[in-house]
Short mmCIF file of C-alpha atoms in Angstrom, two decimals:
data_model
loop_
_atom_site.label_atom_id
_atom_site.label_comp_id
_atom_site.label_asym_id
_atom_site.label_seq_id
_atom_site.Cartn_x
_atom_site.Cartn_y
_atom_site.Cartn_z
CA UNK P 14 1.38 14.52 -24.23
CA UNK P 15 2.91 17.09 -21.73
CA UNK P 16 6.30 18.52 -23.40
CA UNK P 17 9.56 17.64 -21.55
CA UNK P 18 12.55 19.80 -20.67
CA UNK P 19 15.27 18.00 -19.22
CA UNK P 20 17.47 20.13 -16.52
CA UNK P 21 20.66 18.20 -15.81
CA UNK P 22 21.98 19.48 -12.71
CA UNK P 23 25.34 19.59 -10.63
CA UNK P 24 27.50 19.93 -13.83
CA UNK P 25 30.02 21.94 -11.09
CA UNK P 26 30.89 18.51 -9.71
CA UNK P 27 33.92 17.16 -11.42
CA UNK P 28 32.81 13.78 -11.96
CA UNK P 29 29.84 15.24 -14.11
CA UNK P 30 29.33 13.56 -17.40
CA UNK P 31 26.25 15.36 -19.58
CA UNK P 32 26.90 13.22 -22.44
CA UNK P 33 26.26 9.80 -20.15
CA UNK P 34 23.22 11.51 -18.90
CA UNK P 35 21.81 12.08 -22.46
CA UNK P 36 22.74 8.35 -23.32
CA UNK P 37 20.92 6.81 -20.28
CA UNK P 38 17.42 8.75 -21.08
CA UNK P 39 17.20 6.63 -24.36
CA UNK P 40 16.42 4.02 -22.22
CA UNK P 41 13.20 5.99 -21.07
CA UNK P 42 12.44 6.78 -24.59
CA UNK P 43 13.60 10.64 -24.20
CA UNK P 44 15.62 11.49 -27.32
CA UNK P 45 17.54 14.93 -26.67
CA UNK P 46 18.63 17.25 -29.51
CA UNK P 47 22.27 15.86 -29.73
CA UNK P 48 20.80 12.76 -30.70
CA UNK P 49 18.41 14.02 -33.37
CA UNK P 50 15.52 14.25 -31.15
CA UNK P 51 13.03 17.12 -29.84
CA UNK P 52 13.67 17.16 -26.19
CA UNK P 53 15.82 20.22 -25.04
CA UNK P 54 18.27 19.38 -22.37
CA UNK P 55 19.82 22.02 -20.40
CA UNK P 56 23.02 21.39 -18.18
CA UNK P 57 22.74 23.83 -14.74
CA UNK P 58 24.15 23.98 -11.65
CA UNK P 59 21.73 25.07 -8.72
CA UNK P 60 24.88 25.75 -6.79
CA UNK P 61 26.89 28.12 -8.89
CA UNK P 62 23.58 29.38 -10.83
CA UNK P 63 25.35 28.32 -14.16
CA UNK P 64 22.46 27.41 -16.97
CA UNK P 65 19.50 28.94 -15.18
CA UNK P 66 19.14 31.56 -17.40
CA UNK P 67 19.29 29.13 -20.49
CA UNK P 68 16.59 27.16 -18.87
CA UNK P 69 14.44 29.90 -18.30
CA UNK P 70 14.66 31.00 -21.77
CA UNK P 71 14.37 27.01 -23.12
CA UNK P 72 10.83 27.19 -20.91
CA UNK P 73 9.83 30.64 -22.61
CA UNK P 74 10.47 29.45 -26.26
CA UNK P 75 8.71 26.03 -26.04
CA UNK P 76 5.74 27.59 -24.45
CA UNK P 77 5.57 30.29 -27.38
CA UNK P 78 6.33 27.56 -29.92
CA UNK P 79 3.45 25.56 -28.45
CA UNK P 80 1.20 28.50 -28.21
CA UNK P 81 0.72 27.81 -24.49
CA UNK P 82 -1.85 30.66 -23.58
CA UNK P 83 -4.53 31.29 -20.88
CA UNK P 84 -7.16 34.14 -20.39
CA UNK P 85 -6.60 35.79 -16.87
CA UNK P 86 -10.10 37.31 -17.44
CA UNK P 87 -12.35 33.75 -17.30
CA UNK P 88 -13.53 32.05 -14.44
CA UNK P 89 -10.67 29.77 -12.97
CA UNK P 90 -10.16 26.33 -14.03
CA UNK P 91 -6.94 24.03 -12.64
CA UNK P 92 -5.97 20.79 -11.34
CA UNK P 93 -5.72 19.52 -7.57
CA UNK P 94 -2.10 18.48 -7.04
CA UNK P 95 -2.35 17.56 -3.62
CA UNK P 96 -4.97 17.56 -0.83
CA UNK P 97 -4.99 16.82 2.79
CA UNK P 98 -6.79 17.42 6.15
CA UNK P 99 -5.25 19.94 8.31
CA UNK P 100 -6.12 20.33 12.02
CA UNK P 101 -6.11 23.91 12.25
CA UNK P 102 -7.77 24.82 9.00
CA UNK P 103 -9.81 22.06 7.77
CA UNK P 104 -9.27 20.50 4.14
CA UNK P 105 -6.41 22.05 2.52
CA UNK P 106 -5.98 21.50 -1.41
CA UNK P 107 -3.10 22.59 -3.33
CA UNK P 108 -4.19 24.02 -6.82
CA UNK P 109 -2.36 24.72 -9.96
CA UNK P 110 -4.50 27.10 -11.80
CA UNK P 111 -4.31 26.46 -15.67
CA UNK P 112 -6.83 29.23 -16.95
CA UNK P 113 -8.56 32.33 -15.66
CA UNK P 114 -8.05 33.84 -12.23
CA UNK P 115 -9.28 32.28 -8.79
CA UNK P 116 -10.46 34.75 -6.31
CA UNK P 117 -11.03 34.87 -2.67
CA UNK P 118 -14.97 34.23 -2.04
CA UNK P 119 -15.26 32.51 -5.46
CA UNK P 120 -17.35 29.39 -5.37
CA UNK P 121 -15.44 26.01 -6.31
CA UNK P 122 -16.27 22.73 -7.15
CA UNK P 123 -13.95 19.33 -7.73
CA UNK P 124 -15.56 16.05 -8.38
CA UNK P 125 -18.31 15.84 -5.69
CA UNK P 126 -16.73 18.26 -3.53
CA UNK P 127 -17.55 21.98 -3.17
CA UNK P 128 -16.95 25.13 -1.24
CA UNK P 129 -15.88 28.59 -1.18
CA UNK P 130 -12.46 30.11 -1.27
CA UNK P 131 -11.83 31.37 2.13
CA UNK P 132 -8.12 32.13 1.89
CA UNK P 133 -5.25 31.27 -0.85
CA UNK P 134 -1.40 31.03 0.63
CA UNK P 135 0.97 31.10 -2.39
CA UNK P 136 4.31 29.15 -2.13
CA UNK P 137 6.23 31.60 -0.40
CA UNK P 138 3.49 31.61 2.64
CA UNK P 139 1.90 34.70 1.97
CA UNK P 140 -1.76 35.52 1.87
CA UNK P 141 -2.87 36.10 -1.64
CA UNK P 142 -6.25 37.79 -2.89
CA UNK P 143 -6.28 36.09 -6.17
CA UNK P 144 -4.18 33.51 -8.36
CA UNK P 145 -3.73 33.73 -12.28
CA UNK P 146 -2.57 30.99 -14.77
CA UNK P 147 0.38 28.85 -13.77
CA UNK P 148 0.33 29.81 -10.13
CA UNK P 149 0.28 27.36 -7.49
CA UNK P 150 -1.52 28.03 -4.40
CA UNK P 151 -3.02 26.15 -1.16
CA UNK P 152 -6.87 26.96 -0.77
CA UNK P 153 -8.83 26.79 2.06
CA UNK P 154 -12.41 26.45 2.08
CA UNK P 155 -13.77 23.13 0.82
CA UNK P 156 -16.29 21.27 2.76
CA UNK P 157 -14.45 17.83 2.33
CA UNK P 158 -10.78 17.15 1.12
CA UNK P 159 -11.20 16.80 -2.38
CA UNK P 160 -9.21 14.00 -4.69
CA UNK P 161 -6.00 14.81 -5.81
CA UNK P 162 -5.50 14.51 -9.74
CA UNK P 163 -9.37 16.28 -9.98
CA UNK P 164 -10.23 19.19 -11.80
CA UNK P 165 -11.10 22.59 -10.04
CA UNK P 166 -13.63 25.10 -11.36
CA UNK P 167 -15.00 28.54 -10.16
CA UNK P 168 -18.63 28.68 -10.50
CA UNK P 169 -21.58 30.33 -9.98
CA UNK P 170 -23.88 29.27 -6.67
CA UNK P 171 -26.59 28.03 -9.35
CA UNK P 172 -24.38 26.04 -11.57
CA UNK P 173 -22.33 24.53 -8.68
CA UNK P 174 -25.39 22.75 -7.32
CA UNK P 175 -26.53 21.56 -10.67
CA UNK P 176 -23.05 20.26 -11.60
CA UNK P 177 -22.87 18.61 -8.17
CA UNK P 178 -26.63 17.32 -8.45
CA UNK P 179 -25.52 15.76 -11.98
CA UNK P 180 -22.46 14.29 -11.07
CA UNK P 181 -24.12 12.64 -8.19
CA UNK P 182 -26.69 11.11 -10.52
CA UNK P 183 -24.04 9.90 -12.88
CA UNK P 184 -22.29 8.14 -9.97
CA UNK P 185 -25.42 6.43 -8.65
CA UNK P 186 -26.46 5.14 -12.22
CA UNK P 187 -22.91 3.61 -12.78
CA UNK P 188 -23.13 2.19 -9.32
CA UNK P 189 -26.35 0.45 -10.52
CA UNK P 190 -24.96 -0.93 -13.52
CA UNK P 191 -22.02 -2.23 -11.58
CA UNK P 192 -24.85 -4.23 -9.41
CA UNK P 193 -26.42 -5.55 -12.48
CA UNK P 194 -23.59 -6.73 -14.29
CA UNK P 195 -22.16 -9.57 -11.83
CA UNK P 196 -20.87 -12.33 -13.82
CA UNK P 197 -20.96 -15.91 -12.77
CA UNK P 198 -17.49 -16.05 -10.82
CA UNK P 199 -18.40 -13.17 -8.73
CA UNK P 200 -21.61 -14.93 -7.68
CA UNK P 201 -20.18 -17.99 -6.64
CA UNK P 202 -16.98 -17.11 -5.60
CA UNK P 203 -14.01 -19.80 -5.32
CA UNK P 204 -13.53 -20.84 -1.96
CA UNK P 205 -9.88 -21.41 -2.18
CA UNK P 206 -9.15 -17.45 -2.81
CA UNK P 207 -9.24 -15.52 0.44
CA UNK P 208 -10.14 -11.71 0.88
CA UNK P 209 -8.15 -9.44 2.76
CA UNK P 210 -10.61 -6.38 3.44
CA UNK P 211 -8.71 -2.89 4.27
CA UNK P 212 -9.43 0.53 4.92
CA UNK P 213 -6.75 3.13 4.13
CA UNK P 214 -6.62 6.50 6.06
CA UNK P 215 -3.56 8.81 5.57
CA UNK P 216 -2.61 12.62 6.34
CA UNK P 217 -2.81 13.44 2.49
CA UNK P 218 -4.52 12.36 -0.59
CA UNK P 219 -1.78 11.58 -2.21
CA UNK P 220 -0.15 9.18 0.38
CA UNK P 221 -3.42 7.41 0.45
CA UNK P 222 -3.40 6.81 -3.35
CA UNK P 223 0.36 5.49 -3.23
CA UNK P 224 -0.59 3.18 -0.19
CA UNK P 225 -3.81 2.02 -2.39
CA UNK P 226 -2.22 1.17 -5.36
CA UNK P 227 0.78 -0.50 -3.51
CA UNK P 228 -1.23 -2.80 -1.63
CA UNK P 229 -3.38 -3.81 -4.21
CA UNK P 230 -0.45 -5.09 -6.05
CA UNK P 231 0.35 -7.64 -3.34
CA UNK P 232 -2.89 -9.79 -4.48
CA UNK P 233 -1.95 -13.07 -5.41
CA UNK P 234 -3.49 -16.51 -6.31
CA UNK P 235 -4.42 -17.43 -2.91
CA UNK P 236 -5.66 -13.87 -1.31
CA UNK P 237 -7.03 -10.93 -2.99
CA UNK P 238 -6.57 -7.63 -1.42
CA UNK P 239 -9.81 -5.25 -1.54
CA UNK P 240 -9.34 -1.53 -0.41
CA UNK P 241 -13.37 -0.99 0.58
CA UNK P 242 -12.43 2.48 1.55
CA UNK P 243 -9.82 4.94 1.54
CA UNK P 244 -9.56 8.87 2.35
CA UNK P 245 -7.41 11.23 3.95
CA UNK P 246 -7.98 12.43 7.67
CA UNK P 247 -8.08 10.79 11.04
CA UNK P 248 -9.72 7.39 11.74
CA UNK P 249 -13.04 8.07 12.72
CA UNK P 250 -15.81 5.73 14.21
CA UNK P 251 -17.71 5.46 11.06
CA UNK P 252 -14.51 3.68 9.84
CA UNK P 253 -14.24 1.33 12.69
CA UNK P 254 -18.13 0.71 11.82
CA UNK P 255 -17.76 -0.20 8.37
CA UNK P 256 -14.38 -2.13 9.20
CA UNK P 257 -16.56 -4.18 11.81
CA UNK P 258 -19.46 -4.81 9.07
CA UNK P 259 -16.92 -5.83 6.35
CA UNK P 260 -14.67 -7.68 8.44
CA UNK P 261 -11.63 -5.17 7.33
CA UNK P 262 -8.49 -4.31 8.80
CA UNK P 263 -7.74 -0.22 9.02
CA UNK P 264 -4.24 0.60 7.74
CA UNK P 265 -3.08 4.37 9.02
CA UNK P 266 -0.29 6.33 7.28
CA UNK P 267 0.83 9.32 9.38
CA UNK P 268 -2.60 9.44 11.21
CA UNK P 269 -4.37 8.36 14.10
CA UNK P 270 -7.77 7.36 15.38
CA UNK P 271 -9.39 9.54 17.57
CA UNK P 272 -10.21 8.61 21.17
CA UNK P 273 -13.89 7.50 20.64
CA UNK P 274 -12.47 5.62 17.46
CA UNK P 275 -9.90 3.98 19.42
CA UNK P 276 -12.27 2.88 22.18
CA UNK P 277 -14.70 1.58 19.66
CA UNK P 278 -11.78 -0.41 17.69
CA UNK P 279 -10.66 -1.82 21.39
CA UNK P 280 -14.44 -3.02 21.83
CA UNK P 281 -15.42 -4.30 18.43
CA UNK P 282 -11.48 -6.10 18.18
CA UNK P 283 -10.61 -4.21 14.94
CA UNK P 284 -7.00 -4.48 14.07
CA UNK P 285 -6.04 -0.92 13.30
CA UNK P 286 -2.37 -0.65 12.77
CA UNK P 287 -0.48 2.83 12.47
CA UNK P 288 2.51 3.44 10.08
CA UNK P 289 4.98 6.05 8.99
CA UNK P 290 7.16 4.40 6.61
CA UNK P 291 5.25 2.91 3.51
CA UNK P 292 8.03 -0.06 3.48
CA UNK P 293 7.01 -0.99 6.80
CA UNK P 294 3.43 -1.12 5.88
CA UNK P 295 3.82 -3.19 2.51
CA UNK P 296 6.32 -5.58 4.68
CA UNK P 297 3.43 -6.17 7.23
CA UNK P 298 1.05 -6.65 4.21
CA UNK P 299 3.08 -9.11 2.81
CA UNK P 300 3.33 -10.99 6.27
CA UNK P 301 -0.51 -10.70 6.76
CA UNK P 302 -1.09 -12.48 3.21
CA UNK P 303 1.36 -15.37 4.09
CA UNK P 304 -0.38 -15.92 7.53
CA UNK P 305 2.25 -14.14 9.61
CA UNK P 306 -0.30 -11.36 10.92
CA UNK P 307 1.66 -10.51 14.20
CA UNK P 308 3.67 -7.21 13.27
CA UNK P 309 7.56 -6.86 14.30
CA UNK P 310 6.44 -3.67 16.57
CA UNK P 311 3.28 -2.98 18.06
CA UNK P 312 2.40 0.08 19.74
CA UNK P 313 0.71 0.43 23.10
CA UNK P 314 -0.96 3.40 23.92
CA UNK P 315 -0.40 4.47 27.41
CA UNK P 316 -1.48 8.00 27.28
CA UNK P 317 -2.06 11.06 25.58
CA UNK P 318 -1.33 14.78 26.02
CA UNK P 319 -1.38 17.91 24.43
CA UNK P 320 1.42 20.18 24.19
CA UNK P 321 0.36 23.82 25.52
CA UNK P 322 3.85 25.54 25.37
CA UNK P 323 7.37 24.79 24.34
CA UNK P 324 10.55 26.57 25.45
CA UNK P 325 14.15 26.28 25.79
CA UNK P 326 16.50 25.70 28.88
CA UNK P 327 20.14 25.60 28.83
CA UNK P 328 21.60 22.12 29.41
CA UNK P 329 18.23 20.71 29.15
CA UNK P 330 17.44 21.12 25.85
CA UNK P 331 13.95 21.87 24.49
CA UNK P 332 10.97 21.38 27.04
CA UNK P 333 7.25 20.90 26.09
CA UNK P 334 4.67 21.96 28.97
CA UNK P 335 1.83 19.40 28.33
CA UNK P 336 -1.52 18.84 29.63
CA UNK P 337 -2.70 14.96 29.81
CA UNK P 338 -5.73 14.27 27.97
CA UNK P 339 -6.15 10.55 28.28
CA UNK P 340 -4.47 7.63 30.33
CA UNK P 341 -1.20 8.55 31.68
CA UNK P 342 2.63 9.71 30.81
CA UNK P 343 5.27 7.64 32.50
CA UNK P 344 9.10 8.27 33.17
CA UNK P 345 11.21 6.66 30.32
CA UNK P 346 8.28 5.64 28.29
CA UNK P 347 8.82 6.30 24.34
CA UNK P 348 6.58 9.27 22.90
CA UNK P 349 5.65 10.65 19.37
#
């Protein structure tokens, strides 16, 4: 139900064909004003700046026609666009404020995660004290990484605890209902169908969701893919213990297991796979479903070191002064 404005870019190019773009949009059910529809299409060029003023005027006009108003004096309400676990800052959420104003020091709640706004950083990297309607900021101060897509509210301390308690009770009731409503097929599963249990960890919540949705689509008549746990952040000992009890495989996207988790995984013989490209991950999963479990490449960890300082030397390029934390660093070895 969100209003759409189409910005047709790169009109400064010789081969630009605005009418063809508008024609192609019909395939997606987007009918522009030229074809008798309601969708505004603005031809623009980011290179020359042509049409940008017209695009901004169209945005303002549509927002006025739809009476898209917000009250900056209210307590803030918004939505989490993205969330991640930052090494130095802890849980960080990119929040789009939709109504009210979010201030530093406000108590916030999102789903089952609460916190207090420690700091807010705007899109230019500046620290701001408050964020009004339609402003996007990185918020620091959550106790855990919240889920992207969840709403966020600024509330009083008493109300925050009450809401959290009610939400936890609601979820526990829903879980109880789910346990009770087991059908005949679930109680006596078909022995022909095999299960591939997965635990997914990623650097940001959005990546985790994307990987989760993609691997679930790989389910076929013979093998059922089940994601028993997914979250943003490094692989911990708890994840490995869960994998051991559920006979699951751990997929890491842009994250790695910490030293203790890695040692436990090796002892427990838990398959932990790390990826940086989603297509490689999906190819491996497809191969695993077909019974070809060996990946094309497998990382063998020789050692781990911490970069203490970087400096440049003419002729040699960038040098990293490192302190070895684990294992050994060998000449000619690959590093990441």
